Structure formats: structure tokens, C-alpha cells
Coordinates of C-alpha atoms and ligand atoms in Angstrom, one line a residue:
M118 CA 0.0 0.0 0.0
A119 CA 2.9 2.3 0.7
M120 CA 4.3 1.6 -2.8
I121 CA 0.9 2.4 -4.4
A122 CA 0.8 5.7 -2.4
A123 CA 4.4 6.5 -3.4
K124 CA 3.7 5.9 -7.1
C125 CA 0.2 7.5 -7.2
P126 CA 0.2 10.8 -5.3
D127 CA -3.4 11.5 -6.4
I128 CA -4.7 8.3 -4.8
R129 CA -5.4 8.5 -1.0
V130 CA -4.3 5.3 0.7
T131 CA -5.4 4.6 4.3
V132 CA -3.8 1.5 6.0
T133 CA -6.1 0.5 8.8
D134 CA -5.7 -2.1 11.5
P135 CA -7.4 -2.5 14.9
N136 CA -4.0 -3.2 16.4
A137 CA -3.3 0.3 17.9
Q138 CA 0.3 -0.6 18.7
R139 CA 1.1 -1.5 15.1
I140 CA -0.6 1.6 13.7
A141 CA 1.3 3.8 16.2
A142 CA 4.6 2.2 15.1
W143 CA 3.7 2.9 11.4
N144 CA 3.1 6.6 12.4
S145 CA 6.4 6.8 14.4
D146 CA 10.1 7.2 13.5
T147 CA 10.7 3.4 14.0
L148 CA 8.7 1.3 11.6
P149 CA 7.6 -2.1 12.9
I150 CA 9.1 -4.0 10.0
Y151 CA 12.7 -4.1 9.0
E152 CA 12.9 -4.2 5.3
P153 CA 15.6 -2.5 3.1
G154 CA 14.2 0.6 1.3
L155 CA 10.8 0.6 3.0
E156 CA 11.4 3.5 5.3
E157 CA 12.1 5.8 2.3
V158 CA 9.0 4.7 0.5
V159 CA 6.8 5.2 3.5
L160 CA 8.3 8.6 4.4
S161 CA 7.9 9.8 0.8
A162 CA 4.1 9.5 1.1
R163 CA 3.2 9.4 4.7
G164 CA 1.0 12.4 5.7
R165 CA 0.6 13.3 2.0
N166 CA -1.6 10.6 0.6
L167 CA -0.6 7.7 2.9
F168 CA -2.2 7.4 6.3
F169 CA -2.2 4.8 9.0
S170 CA -5.3 4.7 11.2
T171 CA -7.2 2.4 13.7
D172 CA -10.5 3.7 12.4
V173 CA -11.3 0.6 10.3
R174 CA -15.0 1.5 9.8
G175 CA -14.2 5.1 8.7
A176 CA -11.6 3.9 6.2
I177 CA -14.1 1.3 4.7
R178 CA -16.8 4.0 4.5
E179 CA -14.6 6.4 2.5
A180 CA -12.8 3.9 0.2
D181 CA -13.7 2.9 -3.4
I182 CA -11.3 0.0 -3.3
I183 CA -10.5 -2.1 -0.2
F184 CA -7.5 -4.4 -0.1
V185 CA -8.2 -7.1 2.5
S186 CA -4.7 -8.1 3.7
V187 CA -5.6 -9.7 7.1
G188 CA -3.7 -12.8 8.3
T189 CA -4.7 -16.3 7.1
P190 CA -2.8 -18.5 9.5
T191 CA -3.0 -22.3 9.7
K192 CA -6.0 -23.4 11.7
T193 CA -5.1 -24.6 15.1
Y194 CA -8.5 -26.0 16.1
G195 CA -11.5 -28.1 14.8
V196 CA -11.8 -29.5 11.3
G197 CA -8.6 -29.1 9.3
A198 CA -6.5 -28.1 12.3
G199 CA -2.8 -28.0 11.5
R200 CA -3.5 -27.8 7.7
A201 CA -6.4 -25.7 6.6
A202 CA -6.3 -21.9 6.5
D203 CA -8.1 -20.1 9.3
L204 CA -10.4 -17.7 7.5
K205 CA -12.0 -16.1 10.6
Y206 CA -10.2 -12.7 9.9
I207 CA -11.3 -12.8 6.3
E208 CA -14.9 -13.5 7.2
A209 CA -14.9 -10.8 10.0
A210 CA -13.5 -8.3 7.5
A211 CA -16.2 -9.2 4.9
R212 CA -19.0 -8.8 7.5
M213 CA -17.6 -5.4 8.6
I214 CA -17.4 -4.2 5.1
A215 CA -21.0 -5.3 4.4
E216 CA -22.2 -3.6 7.5
V217 CA -20.5 -0.2 6.9
A218 CA -20.5 0.1 3.1
E219 CA -23.1 2.4 1.5
G220 CA -22.1 2.7 -2.2
P221 CA -20.3 0.5 -4.7
K222 CA -17.0 -1.0 -3.5
I223 CA -14.3 -3.2 -5.1
I224 CA -13.0 -5.7 -2.5
V225 CA -9.5 -7.0 -3.4
E226 CA -8.3 -10.2 -1.7
K227 CA -4.6 -9.4 -1.0
S228 CA -4.3 -12.1 1.7
T229 CA -3.3 -15.6 0.5
I230 CA -6.4 -17.7 0.7
P231 CA -7.7 -21.0 -0.4
V232 CA -9.2 -21.2 -3.9
R233 CA -12.9 -20.2 -3.9
T234 CA -12.7 -17.9 -0.9
A235 CA -14.0 -15.1 -3.1
S236 CA -17.3 -17.0 -3.4
A237 CA -17.7 -17.1 0.4
M238 CA -16.8 -13.4 0.6
L239 CA -19.3 -12.5 -2.1
T240 CA -22.1 -14.5 -0.4
I241 CA -21.4 -12.7 2.9
L242 CA -21.1 -9.3 1.4
R243 CA -24.2 -9.6 -0.8
S244 CA -26.4 -11.2 1.7
N245 CA -25.6 -8.6 4.4
S246 CA -25.4 -5.5 2.3
K247 CA -26.9 -2.3 3.7
G248 CA -27.0 -0.7 0.3
G249 CA -23.5 -1.4 -0.8
T250 CA -22.7 -3.3 -4.1
F251 CA -19.6 -5.4 -4.4
Q252 CA -17.1 -6.8 -6.8
V253 CA -14.5 -9.2 -5.3
L254 CA -11.1 -9.4 -7.0
S255 CA -8.1 -11.5 -6.3
N256 CA -4.7 -9.8 -6.4
P257 CA -2.3 -12.1 -4.6
E258 CA 1.0 -10.6 -3.3
F259 CA 4.2 -12.2 -4.7
L260 CA 6.8 -10.0 -2.9
A261 CA 9.5 -11.7 -0.9
E262 CA 10.5 -10.4 2.5
G263 CA 14.0 -9.0 2.5
T264 CA 13.5 -7.8 -1.1
A265 CA 10.0 -6.5 -0.8
V266 CA 10.6 -2.9 -2.0
E267 CA 12.6 -4.1 -5.1
D268 CA 9.9 -6.8 -5.8
L269 CA 7.2 -4.2 -5.7
E270 CA 9.1 -1.6 -7.8
D271 CA 9.8 -4.2 -10.5
P272 CA 7.6 -7.2 -10.1
D273 CA 7.9 -10.3 -12.3
R274 CA 4.1 -10.0 -12.7
V275 CA 1.0 -8.6 -11.1
L276 CA -1.9 -11.0 -11.1
I277 CA -5.5 -9.8 -10.9
G278 CA -8.5 -12.1 -11.1
G279 CA -12.1 -11.3 -11.2
E280 CA -15.6 -12.3 -12.3
Q281 CA -15.8 -12.6 -16.0
T282 CA -18.9 -10.3 -16.2
P283 CA -19.0 -6.7 -17.5
E284 CA -19.0 -5.4 -13.9
G285 CA -16.2 -7.8 -13.0
L286 CA -14.1 -6.8 -16.0
E287 CA -14.6 -3.1 -15.2
A288 CA -13.4 -3.6 -11.6
I289 CA -10.4 -5.5 -12.9
E290 CA -9.5 -2.6 -15.2
K291 CA -9.7 -0.1 -12.3
V292 CA -7.1 -2.1 -10.3
V293 CA -5.0 -2.7 -13.4
S294 CA -4.9 1.1 -14.0
I295 CA -3.4 1.6 -10.6
Y296 CA -0.5 -0.8 -11.1
A297 CA -0.1 0.4 -14.7
R298 CA 1.3 3.7 -13.3
W299 CA 4.6 1.9 -12.9
V300 CA 4.3 -1.7 -14.0
P301 CA 4.5 -2.4 -17.8
R302 CA 1.1 -3.6 -19.0
E303 CA 2.4 -6.8 -20.3
K304 CA 3.4 -7.8 -16.8
I305 CA -0.1 -7.3 -15.5
L306 CA -2.0 -10.6 -15.9
T307 CA -5.7 -10.8 -15.7
T308 CA -7.5 -14.1 -15.1
N309 CA -10.7 -15.5 -13.6
L310 CA -11.0 -15.4 -9.8
W311 CA -10.2 -19.1 -9.2
S312 CA -7.0 -19.1 -11.3
S313 CA -5.7 -16.1 -9.5
E314 CA -6.5 -17.4 -6.0
L315 CA -5.0 -20.8 -6.8
S316 CA -1.8 -19.4 -8.5
K317 CA -0.6 -17.9 -5.3
L318 CA -0.7 -21.2 -3.4
V319 CA 0.8 -23.0 -6.3
A320 CA 3.6 -20.5 -6.7
N321 CA 4.6 -20.9 -3.1
A322 CA 4.3 -24.6 -3.3
F323 CA 6.7 -24.8 -6.3
L324 CA 9.2 -22.5 -4.6
A325 CA 9.2 -24.5 -1.4
Q326 CA 9.4 -27.7 -3.4
R327 CA 12.6 -26.6 -5.1
I328 CA 14.2 -25.9 -1.6
S329 CA 13.1 -29.3 -0.3
S330 CA 14.3 -31.0 -3.5
I331 CA 17.8 -29.5 -3.2
N332 CA 17.8 -30.1 0.5
S333 CA 17.0 -33.8 0.0
I334 CA 19.9 -34.0 -2.4
S335 CA 22.2 -32.2 0.1
A336 CA 22.0 -35.3 2.3
L337 CA 23.0 -37.5 -0.6
C338 CA 25.9 -35.2 -1.4
E339 CA 27.2 -35.4 2.1
V340 CA 27.5 -39.2 2.0
T341 CA 28.8 -39.5 -1.6
G342 CA 31.3 -36.7 -1.8
A343 CA 29.3 -34.6 -4.3
D344 CA 29.1 -30.9 -3.5
V345 CA 25.5 -29.5 -3.5
D346 CA 26.6 -26.1 -4.8
E347 CA 28.3 -27.7 -7.8
V348 CA 25.3 -29.9 -8.4
G349 CA 23.0 -26.9 -8.1
R350 CA 25.1 -24.9 -10.6
A351 CA 25.3 -27.8 -13.0
I352 CA 21.5 -28.4 -13.1
G353 CA 20.6 -24.7 -12.9
L354 CA 22.3 -24.1 -16.2
D355 CA 19.7 -26.2 -17.8
S356 CA 17.3 -23.5 -19.0
R357 CA 14.3 -25.8 -18.2
I358 CA 15.4 -25.8 -14.6
G359 CA 16.9 -22.3 -14.1
P360 CA 19.5 -21.2 -11.6
K361 CA 17.4 -19.7 -8.7
F362 CA 16.3 -21.3 -5.5
L363 CA 18.8 -24.1 -5.7
K364 CA 20.8 -23.3 -2.5
A365 CA 20.7 -26.0 0.1
S366 CA 20.1 -24.9 3.7
V367 CA 19.0 -25.9 7.1
G368 CA 15.4 -25.5 5.9
F369 CA 12.9 -22.9 4.7
G370 CA 11.0 -20.7 7.1
G371 CA 8.8 -17.6 6.9
S372 CA 5.1 -17.2 7.4
C373 CA 4.0 -18.4 4.0
F374 CA 5.6 -21.5 2.5
Q375 CA 4.6 -24.1 5.1
K376 CA 1.2 -22.6 5.7
D377 CA 0.4 -22.4 2.0
I378 CA 1.5 -25.9 1.2
L379 CA -0.4 -27.4 4.1
N380 CA -3.4 -25.4 2.9
L381 CA -2.9 -26.6 -0.7
S382 CA -2.6 -30.2 0.5
Y383 CA -5.7 -29.8 2.6
L384 CA -7.6 -28.5 -0.4
C385 CA -6.6 -31.5 -2.5
Q386 CA -7.8 -33.8 0.3
H387 CA -11.0 -31.9 0.5
F388 CA -11.6 -32.2 -3.3
G389 CA -11.0 -36.0 -3.2
L390 CA -7.3 -36.0 -4.4
P391 CA -5.4 -37.7 -1.6
E392 CA -2.4 -38.6 -3.8
V393 CA -1.9 -35.0 -4.8
A394 CA -2.3 -34.0 -1.1
S395 CA 0.4 -36.3 0.1
Y396 CA 2.7 -35.3 -2.8
W397 CA 2.7 -31.7 -1.6
E398 CA 2.8 -32.6 2.1
S399 CA 6.1 -34.4 1.5
V400 CA 7.7 -31.0 0.8
V401 CA 7.0 -30.0 4.4
K402 CA 8.1 -33.3 5.7
I403 CA 11.5 -33.0 4.0
N404 CA 11.8 -29.5 5.5
D405 CA 11.1 -30.7 9.0
W406 CA 13.5 -33.6 8.5
Q407 CA 16.3 -31.2 7.3
K408 CA 15.9 -29.1 10.4
S409 CA 16.2 -32.1 12.8
R410 CA 19.0 -33.6 10.6
F411 CA 21.0 -30.5 11.2
S412 CA 20.5 -30.4 15.0
G413 CA 21.2 -34.2 15.1
R414 CA 24.4 -33.6 13.2
I415 CA 25.5 -31.0 15.9
V416 CA 24.9 -33.5 18.7
R417 CA 26.6 -36.3 16.8
D418 CA 29.7 -34.3 16.0
L419 CA 30.0 -33.1 19.6
F420 CA 30.7 -36.6 20.7
N421 CA 27.0 -37.5 21.0
T422 CA 26.3 -35.2 23.8
V423 CA 25.7 -31.5 24.1
S424 CA 24.5 -31.6 27.7
G425 CA 26.0 -28.7 29.5
K426 CA 27.8 -27.6 26.4
H427 CA 27.7 -24.0 25.0
I428 CA 26.4 -23.8 21.4
A429 CA 26.3 -20.4 19.7
I430 CA 23.6 -19.7 17.1
L431 CA 24.4 -17.0 14.6
G432 CA 21.2 -15.7 13.0
F433 CA 17.6 -16.3 14.1
A434 CA 15.5 -14.5 11.3
F435 CA 14.2 -16.9 8.7
K436 CA 16.4 -15.2 6.1
K437 CA 18.7 -12.2 5.9
D438 CA 17.5 -8.6 5.6
T439 CA 14.3 -9.2 7.6
N440 CA 13.5 -9.3 11.3
D441 CA 10.7 -11.8 10.7
T442 CA 11.1 -15.1 12.6
R443 CA 7.9 -16.9 11.7
E444 CA 8.6 -20.6 11.1
T445 CA 12.3 -19.9 11.1
A446 CA 14.4 -23.1 11.2
A447 CA 16.3 -21.6 14.1
I448 CA 13.3 -22.2 16.4
A449 CA 13.4 -26.0 15.8
V450 CA 17.2 -26.1 16.1
C451 CA 17.3 -24.1 19.3
R452 CA 14.5 -26.3 20.8
D453 CA 16.3 -29.5 19.9
L454 CA 19.5 -28.4 21.4
L455 CA 17.9 -27.1 24.6
A456 CA 16.1 -30.5 24.9
E457 CA 19.5 -32.1 24.7
G458 CA 20.6 -30.0 27.7
A459 CA 22.8 -27.5 25.8
R460 CA 23.3 -23.9 26.7
V461 CA 22.2 -22.1 23.6
V462 CA 23.5 -18.5 23.0
V463 CA 21.8 -16.7 20.1
Y464 CA 22.9 -13.6 18.2
D465 CA 20.8 -12.0 15.4
P466 CA 21.5 -8.4 14.1
Q467 CA 17.8 -7.5 13.8
V468 CA 15.6 -9.8 16.0
P469 CA 14.9 -8.5 19.5
E470 CA 15.6 -10.6 22.5
S471 CA 11.9 -10.8 23.5
Q472 CA 11.0 -12.2 20.1
I473 CA 13.7 -15.0 20.3
R474 CA 12.6 -15.9 23.8
S475 CA 8.9 -16.1 23.0
D476 CA 9.5 -18.0 19.7
V477 CA 11.7 -20.7 21.4
L478 CA 10.2 -20.9 24.8
G479 CA 6.6 -19.5 24.5
S480 CA 5.7 -18.4 28.0
Q481 CA 8.2 -20.8 29.7
E482 CA 11.6 -19.8 31.1
N483 CA 14.8 -21.6 30.5
P484 CA 18.1 -20.2 31.8
N485 CA 19.9 -22.3 29.1
L486 CA 18.7 -19.8 26.4
V487 CA 20.9 -16.8 26.4
I488 CA 20.7 -13.9 23.9
S489 CA 23.9 -12.1 22.9
K490 CA 24.6 -8.6 21.6
S491 CA 27.4 -9.7 19.1
A492 CA 28.6 -12.7 17.2
L493 CA 31.9 -12.6 18.9
E494 CA 30.4 -12.5 22.4
A495 CA 28.0 -15.3 21.5
C496 CA 30.9 -17.6 20.4
K497 CA 33.1 -16.9 23.4
E498 CA 33.9 -20.2 25.1
A499 CA 31.5 -22.1 22.8
H500 CA 32.0 -25.7 22.0
G501 CA 30.2 -25.2 18.7
V502 CA 28.8 -22.5 16.5
A503 CA 25.9 -22.9 14.0
V504 CA 25.2 -20.3 11.3
L505 CA 21.4 -20.3 10.6
T506 CA 20.8 -17.1 8.8
E507 CA 22.8 -15.9 5.8
W508 CA 23.3 -12.3 7.1
D509 CA 26.2 -10.7 5.2
E510 CA 28.0 -9.8 8.4
F511 CA 28.6 -13.5 9.1
K512 CA 30.6 -14.0 5.9
D513 CA 33.5 -11.9 7.0
L514 CA 33.6 -12.1 10.8
D515 CA 37.1 -12.4 12.3
Y516 CA 37.0 -16.2 12.5
Q517 CA 40.5 -16.4 13.8
K518 CA 39.4 -14.4 16.9
I519 CA 36.3 -16.6 17.2
Y520 CA 38.4 -19.7 17.0
D521 CA 40.8 -18.4 19.6
G522 CA 38.0 -17.7 22.0
M523 CA 36.3 -21.1 21.6
L524 CA 36.9 -24.4 23.5
K525 CA 38.8 -27.0 21.4
P526 CA 38.1 -28.8 19.3
A527 CA 36.1 -25.9 17.9
F528 CA 33.1 -27.0 15.7
L529 CA 31.4 -24.8 13.1
F530 CA 28.1 -25.8 11.5
D531 CA 27.3 -23.8 8.4
G532 CA 23.6 -24.1 7.9
R533 CA 23.6 -21.7 4.9
N534 CA 26.8 -22.5 3.0
I535 CA 28.0 -18.9 3.2
L536 CA 31.2 -19.2 5.1
P537 CA 34.8 -19.3 3.7
H538 CA 35.2 -23.0 4.3
A539 CA 38.9 -23.5 3.1
K540 CA 40.0 -20.6 5.4
L541 CA 38.1 -22.0 8.3
K542 CA 39.7 -25.4 7.9
Q543 CA 43.1 -23.8 7.8
I544 CA 42.4 -22.0 11.1
G545 CA 41.6 -25.4 12.6
F546 CA 37.8 -25.5 12.8
R547 CA 36.1 -28.8 12.5
L548 CA 33.5 -27.9 9.9
F549 CA 30.1 -29.2 8.8
A550 CA 28.5 -27.5 5.8
I551 CA 25.1 -28.7 4.4
G552 CA 25.6 -30.9 1.3
K553 CA 29.4 -30.8 1.3
H554 CA 32.3 -33.0 2.1
V555 CA 34.5 -30.5 3.9
Ligands
NAD1373 N1 4.3 -11.5 4.8 C1 4.5 -11.7 3.5 O1 5.6 -11.6 3.0 C2 3.4 -12.1 2.6 C3 3.6 -12.2 1.3 C4 2.5 -12.5 0.4 C5 1.3 -12.7 1.0 N2 1.1 -12.6 2.3 C6 -0.2 -12.9 2.8 O2 -0.8 -11.6 3.4 C7 -1.6 -11.9 4.5 C8 -1.2 -11.1 5.7 O3 0.2 -11.5 6.0 P1 1.0 -10.7 7.1 O4 2.3 -11.3 7.1 O5 0.9 -9.2 6.9 O6 0.1 -11.1 8.4 P2 0.0 -10.4 9.9 O7 -0.6 -11.4 10.7 O8 1.4 -9.9 10.2 O9 -0.9 -9.1 9.7 C9 -2.3 -9.1 9.5 C10 -2.9 -7.9 10.2 O10 -4.3 -7.9 9.9 C11 -4.9 -7.2 11.0 N3 -6.4 -7.4 10.9 C12 -7.1 -8.5 11.3 N4 -8.4 -8.3 11.1 C13 -8.5 -7.1 10.6 C14 -9.6 -6.3 10.1 N5 -10.9 -6.8 10.1 N6 -9.4 -5.1 9.6 C15 -8.2 -4.6 9.5 N7 -7.1 -5.3 9.9 C16 -7.2 -6.5 10.4 C17 -4.2 -7.8 12.2 O11 -4.4 -6.9 13.3 C18 -2.8 -7.8 11.7 O12 -2.1 -6.7 12.1 C19 -1.6 -13.4 4.7 O13 -2.7 -14.0 4.0 C20 -0.3 -13.8 4.0 O14 -0.3 -15.2 3.6 C21 2.1 -12.3 3.2

């Protein structure tokens, strides 16, 4: 929404959320999300045509177009628990819009939702209307955290789906004309509602599948002497495969991949396609396996016990250039090591201590989880160090100094394959890197 406001000074954009703390943060000097370039975009429009407000009803009343961007987490209760998307926020938003709207409104599904959600939204909107008339469009968001501003500036494509009726097509054109201010028309795809809704789930499923595919091969590389980076490069040069998303790691995280695949798999089950459901579910299974394989490797290398040992964790965010920790592989690795009795000392350049604590421990306390203010401090007197996020600063730390401060033998576990392995070996580290024979 900030990007739309920045690109279209004549369009008034109001971002509204009942969470007063979040809105206050968006109106303050410290934005609630760390994302390169975002501050500049927000500051270029805030107070001019970009506003942040807790008055959800007021914003609905005034708007011609409403982008519904509420959370759609995995359901934790009832039918479909652990797999289906929880649509309670979507439904509540639709009911509120129906209650407040007086004139014609275009409702845009920006959240990632199961295919055919628009049909439920339309039913709720049209059967509760107090005089408002509605078109529902689907405009899924393909930005990636960490590169969100770049992705929005120059997207691979913008996808807009709508009802294939004269009113539906007119609504599509209105939203197309907003993006067309800065996105070339040929990159703006229009489809029917269901194709657009489904494409978002499928895009995330394909992306996550590539990661699980290369991660599964990383295990084979380790036992055969093949190098997963060399295999990735060799297959990525095949134009049918392409070079991106072929880096092995400790496992994917983030708020979307796991939730969207589980949701896709649940949909397949629901529509009587159990084979398709279990195919996609295996992508998540491999991811979980990769995470526990990594923590298992740490325990094994440290002479089969980490009880009472100090393990430093460098990086907690699910990837670099974000402070988002949702579903980060670091949570599983820290929990596994704590369960083995280790003292786990975590350092991340952007994630606050309180976030790390609540992610790993929930409301529990555990004196074995320690948060550190620098990489060097975290590694002091450690038996082992694990790199879990590919933050640039970890590539060129003073590893000699780290080595000197560690207990010997000093173990280093590279969960992202970003470290200077040859140099580390020379220093004397015992090294493990995913998918490599080092
Ligand atoms: N985070 C991403 O990178 C990303 C990328 C693409 C798509 N998505 C999708 O976008 C959606 C939102 O993701 P998120 O990461 O921003 O989730 P989030 O949980 O961080 O934010 C959702 C916000 O919606 C607010 N909200 C709930 N009900 C509301 C209502 N009736 N009116 C106004 N605000 C309301 C909540 O208070 C919360 O602040 C999800 O469906 C997600 O799958 C996210």
C-alpha cells in the first residue's frame, strides 16, 4: 500500500488495522518491520496521501477499493486443524465491510487464501449488504520479505483475477490502471477469480518444493562426496530448470511456505485427491527432516552429547534482511539443542531478545537460552557455532578471533553454506556444511 501511495500521489491510501500498537509504530520514527528501502517509500508518502489509522470502519466507508490483507494462519482447532487456512479474519472483514459500506466497493483479496474464498466473501457481502454493491477481485502478493521494495518496484508479474462479467471486468480494469502507473502492462496478468487465487498457493508450493528438492539432495551429497553447490550450478544451467532457489540450507521458514503448502494439500484432500495432497505434504516433511537432521548432526559431531555444552547460534531470522522469525528453522534447532541440555547462546543483528525468547520458549523460562549482543560475544567459550541465517556480516567475521575464544576442538556448522570453508579449515575449525564434504 505504501508503494501504491508513493507511485500514485493522487490516490489517497489509508492503511487501517485495529491493532493500535502497530498503527502507532507505522506513524512513528521506528517502523515495525525491518525491510531494506521501506522507510524511504513510507516517508515519501506518509502524511501526503498515505495514512495509518485504527478507524477501520471510517476507512471502509470512505474507500472505493478495499485491499483485504488480514492474516490467514494455519488453523489450530477443529476440522482441518494444522493444515487448513483459518479464515476467521477474512470473514470478519467481509462482515464489517457489508455492515459499513453504502455505495459500490471493489474488494480486493490481497491475503493468501484457499481457492474459492471469493465465493464465500461475495455471499457474505451480498447477503448482508446495507445498500453497498460489491465486486470481489483476487490480487495475490508475490513480494518476498527482505527484497519487498525491489519486488514491488519491478515485479515479475502482477496478477488480478475477477468475475468474467461486464461489472467484474470493469473492476479488474480499475485495479489494473493503478499498477499500470509503474508496472508495464504486459506484466499485468488478468484471469478469472479461481485461477488467481490458486496461482498464489501453487507459486509458493513450487518455490518451497525446489528448496526441499535440493535439501533432500544435500543429504545425498554429504555421503557421496558430491558438492551440493556444484550440483545446483550444474543443473541450474539447464534452461528448463533455471538457476534460482537451488541453494541448500537448514530448511525454509517464513510465514508463507509451510502454511500455504499445508493449505494446498488440505484443499486437495477436500476435493478427493489424496495422492496430490500427500505429494505436496512431503515438501513440508522433508523440510522438518532437514531441520532435525541439522541439530542431530551437531549432537553427533560433539561426541554424541551437548548436555551442559555451549552452542552459539548466529542468525535467528528466517532469512537475511528481515526481522521476521515466523517458522524460522532456528526455532526448531534451538529447541532440539535445549532439549539435549545444551546452553544455547543466540545472536541476530535484527531480531529483538523478547522475540527470540517467545519463539523458542513460549511463556516458559529456561536459563539455558541466552541472547547475545554480538557474534563474537555469543561464540566466546563455545564448543560449537551454528550459522542459521545468511546475514552478510557472518561472511566476514574475524573467525581467527572466534576460534581463539572457543573451546577445542572448535566446531562450526554452516547451515547456509555462506562461510569461507577453506580458510576456516586452515584456522583449525572442525567444519560441517550442508551438502558438502569439507
Ligand atoms: N508477509 C509476507 O511476506 C506475505 C507475502 C505475500 C502474501 N502474504 C499474505 O498476506 C496476508 C497477511 O500477512 P501478514 O504477514 O501481513 O500477516 P500479519 O498477521 O502480520 O498481519 C495481519 C494484520 O491484519 C490485521 N487485521 C485483522 N483483522 C482485521 C480487520 N478486520 N481489519 C483490519 N485489519 C485487520 C491484524 O491486526 C494484523 O495486524 C496473509 O494471508 C499472508 O499469507 C504475506
